[in-house]
């Protein structure tokens, strides 16, 4: 038997590495097992988020956005740059350098905090033991008072479009295209599909998105979703709703995708297809037969509100458990569990977890949308404000979008904030903080915002909840 630890974390994504750092900060002897190996054969930390998720996708979103801004919009504000061209190889190099820096940062944090990094594949055995199989196949068993499973998720594959090298790819494959495919099909118009579709549309692909559902972004307030659909449509994303993909055929270097819509069977030919139909928990081989840790009916590791599994001393966090598949949700759960293990009281307010889609403009929301609140029978009042009436947005040459605040009609408590705008992902923090503090719309309305900032649009939306918006001509009558 090798070393004994207070805590062993399995998986070093944003759930696992944060849990490990926090546990070590709290004085617990901590190890973190990771099996991810990069192209150079080196074990790397950061999981999906840093290696093939949040970070590389944001690098490509940012570079492709800057390219479009320079090519199509700089002249509008008086900057003549002449012909603008993109060097995709260089963009990919930049993306890789961003990933390398981030991944290296985690290893440095492990060292600085005294987290023991174990390289290999972890498996939970019975009786608080973890077996680690190294790259060379050698096995080592460790004992731990507490185990945190943070094994993450992998893309869902669907039988109609089996992944086919270089032609039908998942989200990770779509971060590696070396040129923009002429005709690009994206299956699934969810968060990841919209982001990757945007990247390659900006780089020149004709993008068609096939989405099985009839509604667009149902988790987003439908006023904001409609505005988003309109804006993304104008940029060239052909978003087909009610289009369920049923099959595909690879012919030479093309993919014929079959789908059904309200008019019957359809088909469309693409040069490449990205499958973005969601992610599933990754638990393969992580639990020994007699580990005793139960899964729920959808294959997630079953946990309570504080991420305790069915086995005392074994916790699970992040994408491998219920809830939104988001890096920051995983990290918050990591902090909560480390705190609990160290004997502190800790919990998460799952009602106040923000979501962002990093399109241009960005879509960001927290809490309920108007449709959800009404479906739950809650009486609400709402206030909306367009960025076209916001001075800073106009000065930024980014007047698209709107902000909406949803509040309880009786108590005025904020139930949700939904935004589509430039930097909506930054603006949403206000909504999160407001909800975390149980603020009313009036609390935001009475807050002084710096001018000129796009944040003032949230202020105005909060003012609009009770008809007080200042910069809106057709505002409600003040009571
Ligand atoms: P992961 O990040 O998946 O990490 C799990 C780790 O566990 C992996 O490193 C894996 O190798 C390791 N592991 C698994 N099993 C074992 C084992 N047996 N032994 C050792 N190690 C093991 N979320 C956001 O919040 N914002 C975004 O902008 C965003 N963009 C995204 C874009 C894309 C293209 C994708 C694919 C995802 C995106 N996400 C985003 C989602 C985000 O990446 C995940 O929610 C997040 O990574 C989940 O963190 P995690 O720690 O639970 O799991
Ligand atoms: P997300 O869960 O945000 O990643 O979004 C995945 C999207 O893929 C959802 O909106 C699903 O409705 C959609 N989807 C799943 N299966 C199919 C399919 N066979 N054809 C088209 N869209 C699909």
Coordinates of C-alpha atoms and ligand atoms in Angstrom, one line a residue:
X1 CA 0.0 0.0 0.0
X2 CA 1.3 3.4 -1.0
X3 CA 0.7 6.7 0.7
X4 CA -2.5 7.5 2.7
X5 CA -4.3 10.8 1.9
X6 CA -7.0 12.8 3.6
X7 CA -8.5 13.4 0.2
X8 CA -8.0 11.8 -3.2
X9 CA -9.7 13.6 -6.2
X10 CA -10.2 11.6 -9.4
X11 CA -10.1 14.0 -12.4
X12 CA -8.4 17.3 -12.7
X13 CA -11.0 19.3 -14.7
X14 CA -12.4 22.5 -13.2
X15 CA -14.3 20.4 -10.7
X16 CA -11.4 18.2 -9.6
X17 CA -8.5 20.6 -9.7
X18 CA -10.4 23.3 -7.7
X19 CA -11.5 20.7 -5.1
X20 CA -7.9 19.5 -4.7
X21 CA -6.5 23.1 -4.3
X22 CA -9.2 24.0 -1.8
X23 CA -8.7 20.8 0.2
X24 CA -4.9 21.4 0.3
X25 CA -5.5 25.1 1.3
X26 CA -7.6 23.8 4.2
X27 CA -4.7 21.7 5.4
X28 CA -5.8 18.3 4.1
X29 CA -3.2 16.0 2.6
X30 CA -4.5 15.8 -1.0
X31 CA -3.8 14.0 -4.2
X32 CA -5.4 14.4 -7.6
X33 CA -5.4 11.7 -10.2
X34 CA -5.5 12.6 -13.9
X35 CA -5.4 10.4 -17.0
X36 CA -5.6 13.0 -19.8
X37 CA -2.6 12.8 -22.1
X38 CA -1.9 15.5 -24.7
X39 CA -0.5 15.0 -28.2
X40 CA 3.0 14.9 -26.9
X41 CA 2.1 12.1 -24.5
X42 CA 2.3 14.3 -21.4
X43 CA -0.3 14.1 -18.6
X44 CA -2.1 17.4 -18.5
X45 CA -4.5 19.0 -16.0
X46 CA -7.6 21.1 -16.7
X47 CA -9.9 18.4 -18.2
X48 CA -12.4 19.2 -20.9
X49 CA -12.6 22.8 -20.0
X50 CA -9.0 23.7 -20.5
X51 CA -8.0 21.2 -23.2
X52 CA -11.0 20.9 -25.6
X53 CA -13.8 23.0 -24.1
X54 CA -14.3 26.5 -22.6
X55 CA -10.8 27.8 -23.2
X56 CA -9.8 26.7 -26.7
X57 CA -13.4 27.5 -28.0
X58 CA -13.2 31.0 -26.5
X59 CA -9.8 31.5 -28.1
X60 CA -11.2 30.7 -31.5
X61 CA -14.4 32.7 -30.8
X62 CA -12.3 35.7 -29.9
X63 CA -9.9 35.5 -32.9
X64 CA -12.7 34.8 -35.4
X65 CA -14.7 37.7 -34.0
X66 CA -11.7 40.1 -34.2
X67 CA -11.2 39.0 -37.8
X68 CA -14.9 39.8 -38.7
X69 CA -14.7 43.1 -36.8
X70 CA -11.6 44.1 -38.8
X71 CA -12.9 42.9 -42.1
X72 CA -16.5 44.1 -41.9
X73 CA -16.9 46.7 -39.2
X74 CA -13.7 48.7 -38.7
X75 CA -14.4 50.8 -41.7
X76 CA -17.8 51.8 -40.2
X77 CA -15.9 53.6 -37.4
X78 CA -13.2 55.1 -39.6
X79 CA -10.4 52.6 -39.4
X80 CA -9.3 51.6 -42.9
X81 CA -7.3 48.4 -42.8
X82 CA -7.5 47.4 -46.5
X83 CA -7.9 43.8 -47.3
X84 CA -8.1 41.6 -44.2
X85 CA -7.2 38.0 -44.4
X86 CA -7.2 35.2 -41.8
X87 CA -4.3 32.8 -41.1
X88 CA -6.1 29.8 -39.7
X89 CA -2.9 27.9 -38.9
X90 CA -1.8 30.9 -36.8
X91 CA -5.2 31.1 -35.1
X92 CA -4.9 27.4 -34.1
X93 CA -1.3 28.1 -32.9
X94 CA -2.6 30.9 -30.7
X95 CA -5.4 28.7 -29.4
X96 CA -2.9 26.0 -28.5
X97 CA -0.6 28.5 -26.7
X98 CA -3.6 29.6 -24.6
X99 CA -4.4 26.0 -23.7
X100 CA -0.7 25.3 -22.8
X101 CA -0.5 28.4 -20.6
X102 CA -3.7 27.5 -18.7
X103 CA -2.8 23.8 -18.3
X104 CA 0.7 24.7 -17.1
X105 CA -1.0 27.1 -14.6
X106 CA -2.8 24.2 -12.9
X107 CA 0.3 22.1 -12.5
X108 CA 2.0 25.2 -10.9
X109 CA -1.0 25.7 -8.6
X110 CA -0.8 22.0 -7.5
X111 CA 2.9 22.5 -6.6
X112 CA 2.3 25.8 -4.8
X113 CA -0.5 24.3 -2.7
X114 CA 1.2 21.0 -2.1
X115 CA -1.3 18.8 -4.0
X116 CA 0.2 15.5 -5.1
X117 CA -0.4 15.0 -8.8
X118 CA -0.9 11.3 -9.6
X119 CA -0.7 10.4 -13.3
X120 CA -2.9 7.6 -14.5
X121 CA -6.4 6.3 -14.3
X122 CA -8.1 6.2 -11.0
X123 CA -10.7 3.6 -9.8
X124 CA -12.7 3.7 -6.6
X125 CA -12.4 0.4 -4.8
X126 CA -14.3 -0.5 -1.6
X127 CA -13.1 0.6 1.8
X128 CA -11.8 4.1 0.9
X129 CA -9.2 2.9 -1.5
X130 CA -8.3 4.2 -4.9
X131 CA -6.4 2.2 -7.5
X132 CA -4.3 4.2 -10.0
X133 CA -3.2 2.5 -13.2
X134 CA -0.2 4.4 -14.6
X135 CA 0.6 5.0 -18.3
X136 CA 2.9 1.9 -18.2
X137 CA 0.0 -0.2 -16.9
X138 CA 1.5 -0.5 -13.4
X139 CA -1.0 -0.4 -10.6
X140 CA -0.7 1.4 -7.2
X141 CA -3.4 1.4 -4.5
X142 CA -3.8 4.4 -2.2
X143 CA -6.0 4.9 0.9
X144 CA -8.0 8.0 1.5
X145 CA -10.4 9.2 4.2
X146 CA -12.3 10.9 1.5
X147 CA -12.7 10.5 -2.3
X148 CA -14.0 13.1 -4.7
X149 CA -15.0 11.8 -8.1
X150 CA -14.7 14.5 -10.8
X151 CA -14.6 12.5 -13.9
X152 CA -16.5 14.9 -16.1
X153 CA -18.4 14.2 -19.3
X154 CA -17.9 13.2 -23.0
X155 CA -19.8 14.2 -26.1
X156 CA -23.0 12.3 -26.9
X157 CA -22.8 10.4 -30.2
X158 CA -25.9 9.5 -32.1
X159 CA -26.4 6.5 -34.4
X160 CA -27.5 8.6 -37.4
X161 CA -24.1 10.4 -37.6
X162 CA -21.3 8.1 -36.4
X163 CA -18.1 10.0 -36.1
X164 CA -16.0 9.6 -39.2
X165 CA -12.4 10.8 -39.2
X166 CA -12.2 14.4 -40.6
X167 CA -15.8 14.4 -41.9
X168 CA -18.2 13.9 -39.0
X169 CA -16.6 15.2 -35.9
X170 CA -17.5 16.1 -32.3
X171 CA -16.8 19.5 -30.6
X172 CA -13.1 18.6 -30.0
X173 CA -12.7 17.8 -33.7
X174 CA -14.3 21.1 -34.6
X175 CA -11.5 23.0 -32.7
X176 CA -9.0 21.4 -35.0
X177 CA -10.2 22.2 -38.6
X178 CA -7.2 23.5 -40.5
X179 CA -9.5 25.4 -43.0
X180 CA -13.1 26.5 -43.0
X181 CA -15.2 23.8 -44.7
X182 CA -17.3 25.3 -47.5
X183 CA -20.5 23.7 -46.4
X184 CA -20.7 22.9 -42.7
X185 CA -23.5 21.1 -41.0
X186 CA -23.9 21.5 -37.2
X187 CA -26.3 19.0 -35.5
X188 CA -27.8 20.6 -32.4
X189 CA -28.3 24.3 -32.0
X190 CA -27.5 24.3 -28.3
X191 CA -24.7 26.3 -26.5
X192 CA -21.8 24.4 -28.0
X193 CA -23.3 24.1 -31.5
X194 CA -24.0 27.8 -31.7
X195 CA -20.4 28.7 -30.6
X196 CA -18.7 26.4 -33.0
X197 CA -21.1 27.2 -35.8
X198 CA -20.2 30.9 -35.2
X199 CA -16.5 30.3 -35.3
X200 CA -16.5 28.6 -38.7
X201 CA -19.2 30.8 -40.2
X202 CA -17.0 33.8 -39.4
X203 CA -14.1 32.0 -41.1
X204 CA -16.1 31.6 -44.3
X205 CA -18.2 28.4 -43.9
X206 CA -21.8 28.3 -45.1
X207 CA -23.3 27.0 -41.8
X208 CA -26.6 25.1 -41.5
X209 CA -27.7 24.1 -38.1
X210 CA -30.2 21.2 -37.7
X211 CA -32.0 21.4 -34.4
X212 CA -34.6 18.7 -33.5
X213 CA -36.6 21.0 -31.1
X214 CA -39.2 23.5 -32.5
X215 CA -38.1 26.2 -30.0
X216 CA -34.8 28.0 -30.0
X217 CA -32.8 28.1 -26.7
X218 CA -35.8 27.1 -24.5
X219 CA -33.8 27.8 -21.3
X220 CA -33.4 31.4 -22.4
X221 CA -36.2 34.0 -22.0
X222 CA -38.0 33.7 -25.4
X223 CA -37.8 37.5 -26.1
X224 CA -34.0 37.2 -25.7
X225 CA -33.9 33.9 -27.7
X226 CA -35.9 35.4 -30.6
X227 CA -33.6 38.5 -30.7
X228 CA -30.6 36.1 -30.7
X229 CA -32.0 34.0 -33.5
X230 CA -32.6 37.1 -35.6
X231 CA -29.1 38.4 -35.0
X232 CA -27.3 35.1 -35.6
X233 CA -29.4 34.6 -38.7
X234 CA -28.3 37.9 -40.1
X235 CA -24.7 36.8 -39.6
X236 CA -25.3 33.8 -41.9
X237 CA -26.2 31.0 -39.5
X238 CA -29.0 29.1 -41.2
X239 CA -30.8 27.7 -38.1
X240 CA -33.4 25.0 -39.0
X241 CA -35.6 24.3 -36.0
X242 CA -37.8 21.1 -35.9
X243 CA -35.2 19.3 -38.0
X244 CA -34.4 15.9 -36.5
X245 CA -31.3 14.2 -38.0
X246 CA -32.2 10.6 -38.8
X247 CA -29.2 9.4 -40.9
X248 CA -26.2 10.2 -42.9
X249 CA -24.1 8.8 -45.7
X250 CA -20.5 9.5 -46.4
X251 CA -19.8 9.7 -50.2
X252 CA -16.2 10.4 -51.1
X253 CA -15.4 13.7 -49.3
X254 CA -19.0 14.7 -48.6
X255 CA -21.6 13.8 -46.0
X256 CA -25.2 13.6 -46.9
X257 CA -27.3 14.3 -43.8
X258 CA -30.9 13.1 -43.7
X259 CA -33.4 14.8 -41.4
X260 CA -37.1 15.1 -41.0
X261 CA -39.0 18.4 -40.5
X262 CA -42.6 19.5 -40.7
X263 CA -42.6 18.9 -44.4
X264 CA -41.2 15.4 -44.3
X265 CA -37.9 13.8 -45.2
X266 CA -35.1 16.1 -46.2
X267 CA -31.4 15.8 -47.0
X268 CA -28.5 18.2 -47.3
X269 CA -24.9 17.7 -48.4
X270 CA -22.0 19.0 -46.3
X271 CA -18.2 19.0 -46.5
X272 CA -18.0 18.5 -42.8
X273 CA -20.5 17.9 -40.0
X274 CA -20.1 18.7 -36.3
X275 CA -22.2 16.7 -33.9
X276 CA -23.2 18.9 -30.9
X277 CA -26.1 17.1 -29.4
X278 CA -25.1 17.3 -25.8
X279 CA -22.7 15.6 -23.4
X280 CA -23.1 12.5 -21.1
X281 CA -21.5 11.8 -17.8
X282 CA -18.2 9.9 -18.0
X283 CA -18.0 7.1 -15.5
X284 CA -16.4 4.4 -17.5
X285 CA -14.2 2.1 -15.4
X286 CA -14.1 4.5 -12.5
X287 CA -16.1 2.4 -10.0
X288 CA -15.1 -1.1 -9.0
X289 CA -17.9 -3.6 -8.9
X290 CA -18.0 -3.5 -5.1
X291 CA -17.4 0.2 -4.7
X292 CA -21.1 0.7 -3.8
X293 CA -21.4 4.1 -5.5
X294 CA -24.8 4.3 -7.2
X295 CA -25.7 5.9 -10.6
X296 CA -29.0 7.5 -11.3
X297 CA -31.3 6.4 -14.1
X298 CA -29.5 8.7 -16.6
X299 CA -26.1 7.4 -15.8
X300 CA -24.9 10.3 -13.6
X301 CA -23.3 9.5 -10.3
X302 CA -26.1 9.8 -7.8
X303 CA -25.5 12.6 -5.2
X304 CA -27.5 14.7 -2.7
X305 CA -27.6 18.5 -2.7
X306 CA -24.1 18.5 -1.1
X307 CA -22.6 16.1 -3.6
X308 CA -22.5 13.1 -1.2
X309 CA -22.8 9.8 -3.1
X310 CA -24.4 6.7 -1.7
X311 CA -21.1 5.7 0.0
X312 CA -20.1 7.8 3.1
X313 CA -16.8 9.6 2.5
X314 CA -17.2 9.4 -1.3
X315 CA -18.3 12.6 -3.1
X316 CA -18.9 13.4 -6.8
X317 CA -19.0 16.8 -8.5
X318 CA -19.2 18.5 -11.8
X319 CA -20.4 17.1 -15.1
X320 CA -20.6 13.5 -13.8
X321 CA -23.4 14.5 -11.5
X322 CA -26.9 16.1 -12.0
X323 CA -27.2 19.8 -12.8
X324 CA -25.9 22.1 -15.5
X325 CA -22.7 21.0 -17.3
X326 CA -20.7 24.1 -16.6
X327 CA -17.2 24.6 -15.5
X328 CA -18.0 27.1 -12.8
X329 CA -20.8 24.9 -11.4
X330 CA -18.2 22.1 -11.2
X331 CA -15.7 24.4 -9.4
X332 CA -18.3 25.6 -6.9
X333 CA -19.2 22.0 -6.1
X334 CA -15.4 21.3 -5.7
X335 CA -15.1 24.1 -3.2
X336 CA -18.2 23.1 -1.3
X337 CA -17.1 19.5 -0.9
X338 CA -13.6 20.4 0.2
X339 CA -15.1 22.7 2.8
X340 CA -17.5 20.0 4.0
X341 CA -14.6 17.5 4.3
X342 CA -12.7 20.0 6.3
X343 CA -15.6 20.3 8.7
X344 CA -17.1 23.5 7.5
X345 CA -20.8 24.2 6.7
X346 CA -21.1 24.7 2.9
X347 CA -23.8 24.7 0.3
X348 CA -24.5 26.0 -3.2
X349 CA -27.3 28.2 -4.4
X350 CA -28.2 26.3 -7.6
X351 CA -30.7 29.0 -8.4
X352 CA -28.0 31.5 -9.1
X353 CA -25.7 29.8 -11.5
X354 CA -25.1 31.9 -14.7
X355 CA -24.9 30.5 -18.2
X356 CA -23.3 32.2 -21.1
X357 CA -23.2 31.5 -24.9
X358 CA -20.2 33.2 -26.3
X359 CA -21.6 34.1 -29.7
X360 CA -21.5 37.8 -30.8
X361 CA -23.5 39.2 -29.3
X362 CA -23.2 37.0 -26.2
X363 CA -26.2 35.5 -24.5
X364 CA -26.2 35.3 -20.7
X365 CA -28.8 34.4 -18.2
X366 CA -29.3 33.5 -14.6
X367 CA -32.5 32.3 -12.9
X368 CA -35.9 31.9 -14.4
X369 CA -37.2 33.2 -17.7
X370 CA -40.6 34.7 -18.1
X371 CA -42.1 31.5 -19.6
X372 CA -40.8 29.3 -16.7
X373 CA -42.1 31.7 -14.1
X374 CA -45.5 31.8 -15.7
X375 CA -45.5 28.0 -16.1
X376 CA -44.9 27.7 -12.4
X377 CA -47.8 30.0 -11.7
X378 CA -45.6 32.8 -10.3
X379 CA -47.0 36.3 -10.8
X380 CA -44.2 38.4 -12.3
X381 CA -43.4 41.8 -13.6
X382 CA -40.6 42.3 -16.1
X383 CA -38.5 45.2 -17.4
X384 CA -36.6 45.2 -20.7
X385 CA -34.1 47.7 -22.2
X386 CA -32.6 47.7 -25.7
X387 CA -28.8 48.3 -26.0
X388 CA -29.7 50.6 -29.0
X389 CA -30.6 53.1 -26.3
X390 CA -27.4 52.7 -24.3
X391 CA -24.8 55.3 -25.0
X392 CA -21.8 53.1 -24.4
X393 CA -23.2 50.3 -26.7
X394 CA -23.6 52.9 -29.5
X395 CA -20.1 54.2 -28.9
X396 CA -18.8 50.6 -29.0
X397 CA -20.6 50.2 -32.4
X398 CA -22.4 47.3 -30.7
X399 CA -26.0 48.4 -30.3
X400 CA -27.5 45.0 -30.8
X401 CA -29.5 43.2 -28.1
X402 CA -31.5 43.7 -25.0
X403 CA -31.5 43.1 -21.2
X404 CA -34.5 41.8 -19.3
X405 CA -35.1 41.6 -15.6
X406 CA -37.8 39.3 -14.3
X407 CA -39.1 40.0 -10.8
X408 CA -41.8 38.6 -8.5
X409 CA -44.9 40.8 -8.8
X410 CA -45.6 40.8 -5.1
X411 CA -42.2 41.0 -3.5
X412 CA -40.2 42.6 -6.3
X413 CA -37.5 40.0 -5.7
X414 CA -35.4 39.3 -8.8
X415 CA -36.1 35.8 -10.2
X416 CA -34.0 36.1 -13.3
X417 CA -31.9 38.3 -15.6
X418 CA -31.5 37.4 -19.3
X419 CA -29.3 39.4 -21.7
X420 CA -28.2 39.3 -25.3
X421 CA -25.5 41.9 -25.9
X422 CA -21.8 42.5 -26.4
X423 CA -20.1 41.3 -23.2
X424 CA -23.3 39.9 -21.8
X425 CA -21.2 37.2 -20.1
X426 CA -19.5 39.9 -18.0
X427 CA -22.7 41.8 -17.4
X428 CA -24.6 38.8 -16.0
X429 CA -22.5 38.8 -12.8
X430 CA -24.6 41.7 -11.7
X431 CA -27.7 39.5 -11.9
X432 CA -26.0 36.7 -10.1
X433 CA -24.8 38.9 -7.3
X434 CA -28.3 40.5 -7.0
X435 CA -29.9 37.1 -6.8
X436 CA -27.3 35.8 -4.4
X437 CA -28.2 38.7 -2.1
X438 CA -31.9 38.2 -2.6
X439 CA -32.2 41.7 -4.1
X440 CA -35.4 43.3 -5.4
X441 CA -35.5 45.0 -8.8
X442 CA -35.8 48.2 -6.9
X443 CA -32.4 47.5 -5.2
X444 CA -30.8 47.4 -8.7
X445 CA -32.8 50.4 -9.7
X446 CA -31.5 52.4 -6.7
X447 CA -27.9 51.5 -7.4
X448 CA -25.6 54.0 -9.0
X449 CA -24.0 52.7 -12.2
X450 CA -21.0 54.3 -13.8
X451 CA -21.6 56.2 -17.1
X452 CA -21.2 55.4 -19.8
X453 CA -21.2 51.6 -19.4
X454 CA -23.2 48.9 -21.0
X455 CA -24.1 47.8 -17.5
X456 CA -26.4 50.8 -17.4
X457 CA -28.8 48.7 -19.6
X458 CA -29.3 46.4 -16.7
X459 CA -30.0 49.3 -14.5
X460 CA -32.5 50.6 -16.9
X461 CA -34.1 47.2 -17.3
X462 CA -34.4 47.1 -13.4
X463 CA -35.9 50.6 -13.5
X464 CA -38.3 49.4 -16.2
X465 CA -39.7 46.7 -14.0
X466 CA -41.7 49.4 -12.3
X467 CA -42.0 51.7 -15.2
X468 CA -39.2 54.1 -14.3
X469 CA -36.7 53.6 -17.2
X470 CA -35.2 56.9 -18.0
X471 CA -33.9 56.4 -21.5
X472 CA -36.9 54.7 -23.0
X473 CA -39.6 56.6 -24.9
X474 CA -42.5 54.2 -24.5
X475 CA -42.0 53.3 -20.9
X476 CA -44.8 52.2 -18.6
X477 CA -46.5 54.9 -16.6
X478 CA -44.9 55.3 -13.2
X479 CA -47.1 54.3 -10.3
Ligands
LIG1 P1 -14.0 17.7 -17.0 O1 -13.5 19.0 -17.4 O2 -14.5 16.8 -18.1 O3 -12.7 16.9 -16.3 C1 -12.8 15.6 -16.0 C2 -11.4 15.1 -15.9 O4 -11.4 13.8 -15.3 C3 -10.7 14.9 -17.2 O5 -9.5 15.5 -17.3 C4 -10.6 13.4 -17.4 O6 -9.4 13.0 -18.1 C5 -10.5 13.0 -15.9 N1 -10.8 11.6 -15.6 C6 -12.0 10.9 -15.9 N2 -12.0 9.7 -15.5 C7 -10.8 9.6 -14.9 C8 -10.2 8.5 -14.2 N3 -10.8 7.3 -14.0 N4 -8.9 8.7 -13.6 C9 -8.3 9.9 -13.8 N5 -8.8 10.9 -14.4 C10 -10.0 10.8 -14.9 N6 -18.5 25.3 -19.6 C11 -18.5 26.6 -19.2 O7 -18.8 26.8 -18.0 N7 -18.2 27.7 -20.0 C12 -17.9 27.5 -21.3 O8 -17.7 28.4 -22.0 C13 -17.9 26.2 -21.8 N8 -17.5 25.9 -23.1 C14 -17.4 24.7 -23.5 C15 -17.1 24.4 -24.8 C16 -16.9 23.2 -25.3 C17 -16.5 22.9 -26.8 C18 -17.1 22.1 -24.4 C19 -17.0 20.7 -24.9 C20 -17.5 22.2 -23.1 C21 -17.7 23.6 -22.7 N9 -18.1 23.8 -21.3 C22 -18.2 25.1 -20.9 C23 -18.4 22.7 -20.4 C24 -17.2 22.5 -19.4 O9 -16.1 22.1 -20.2 C25 -17.5 21.4 -18.5 O10 -18.7 21.7 -17.8 C26 -16.4 21.2 -17.4 O11 -15.2 20.9 -18.0 C27 -16.8 20.2 -16.4 O12 -15.8 20.0 -15.5 P2 -15.5 18.7 -14.7 O13 -14.3 18.9 -13.8 O14 -16.7 18.1 -14.2 O15 -15.1 17.6 -15.9
LIG2 P1 -26.9 21.2 -25.7 O1 -27.5 20.2 -24.8 O2 -27.1 22.6 -25.3 O3 -25.5 20.9 -26.1 O4 -27.7 21.1 -27.1 C1 -27.8 19.9 -27.8 C2 -29.0 20.1 -28.8 O5 -28.9 19.0 -29.8 C3 -30.3 20.1 -28.2 O6 -31.0 21.3 -28.5 C4 -31.0 18.9 -28.9 O7 -32.4 19.1 -29.1 C5 -30.3 18.7 -30.2 N1 -30.4 17.4 -30.8 C6 -30.3 16.2 -30.1 N2 -30.4 15.1 -31.0 C7 -30.7 15.7 -32.3 C8 -30.9 15.2 -33.6 N3 -31.0 13.9 -33.8 N4 -31.1 16.1 -34.6 C9 -31.0 17.4 -34.4 N5 -30.8 17.9 -33.1 C10 -30.6 17.1 -32.1

